[in-house]
């Protein structure tokens, strides 16, 4: 990968982690100060993860301007490896089947976001 793609990948990871941190803070406030229940929390966090990874892949694709599917899958894979390393090193647990399926969905969302981002960037470049 060229240097431009590495910078784009870094932008994608920063956006994903930033969105996840903001969403975690908001969900913590909701759990603390409302009657929001924990069974609904798993679906809400899954949807937030899909949106965050799509937006991170989108930003990486826009910044990279080429090979959006590859930038997107690396954005999703980097996030998955980060979560796996924290979970494995911090809690001595690997991924369950459900978590593996969730992370496959996250990588697909980031891949799709990267492909869309390159096409958005391509349209902007052709307009100039």
Coordinates of C-alpha atoms in Angstrom, one line a residue, residues 50-101:
X50 CA -22.2 -0.8 12.0
X51 CA -22.7 2.9 11.5
X52 CA -19.4 3.8 13.0
X53 CA -17.5 1.3 10.9
X54 CA -19.4 2.4 7.8
X55 CA -18.5 6.1 8.5
X56 CA -14.9 5.1 9.2
X57 CA -14.6 3.2 6.0
X58 CA -16.3 6.1 4.2
X59 CA -13.8 8.6 5.5
X60 CA -10.9 6.3 4.7
X61 CA -12.2 5.8 1.2
X62 CA -12.7 9.5 0.6
X63 CA -9.2 10.2 1.9
X64 CA -7.5 7.3 0.0
X65 CA -9.3 7.9 -3.3
X66 CA -8.4 4.4 -4.6
X67 CA -8.9 0.8 -3.7
X68 CA -11.8 1.6 -1.4
X69 CA -12.8 -2.0 -0.8
X70 CA -9.2 -2.8 0.4
X71 CA -9.0 0.3 2.6
X72 CA -12.4 -0.5 4.0
X73 CA -11.6 -4.1 4.8
X74 CA -8.4 -3.0 6.5
X75 CA -10.3 -0.5 8.5
X76 CA -12.7 -3.1 9.7
X77 CA -10.0 -5.7 10.3
X78 CA -7.9 -3.2 12.3
X79 CA -10.9 -2.5 14.5
X80 CA -11.6 -6.2 14.9
X81 CA -7.9 -6.9 15.8
X82 CA -8.0 -4.0 18.3
X83 CA -11.1 -5.4 20.0
X84 CA -9.8 -9.0 20.0
X85 CA -6.5 -7.9 21.5
X86 CA -8.1 -5.9 24.3
X87 CA -10.5 -8.8 25.0
X88 CA -7.9 -11.5 24.8
X89 CA -5.1 -9.7 26.6
X90 CA -7.3 -8.0 29.2
X91 CA -9.9 -10.6 29.9
X92 CA -8.3 -13.9 28.6
X93 CA -11.3 -14.6 26.3
X94 CA -11.4 -15.1 22.6
X95 CA -14.3 -14.3 20.3
X96 CA -17.5 -16.3 20.6
X97 CA -19.5 -17.3 17.5
X98 CA -21.9 -14.4 18.0
X99 CA -19.0 -11.9 18.3
X100 CA -17.4 -13.4 15.2
X101 CA -20.6 -12.8 13.2

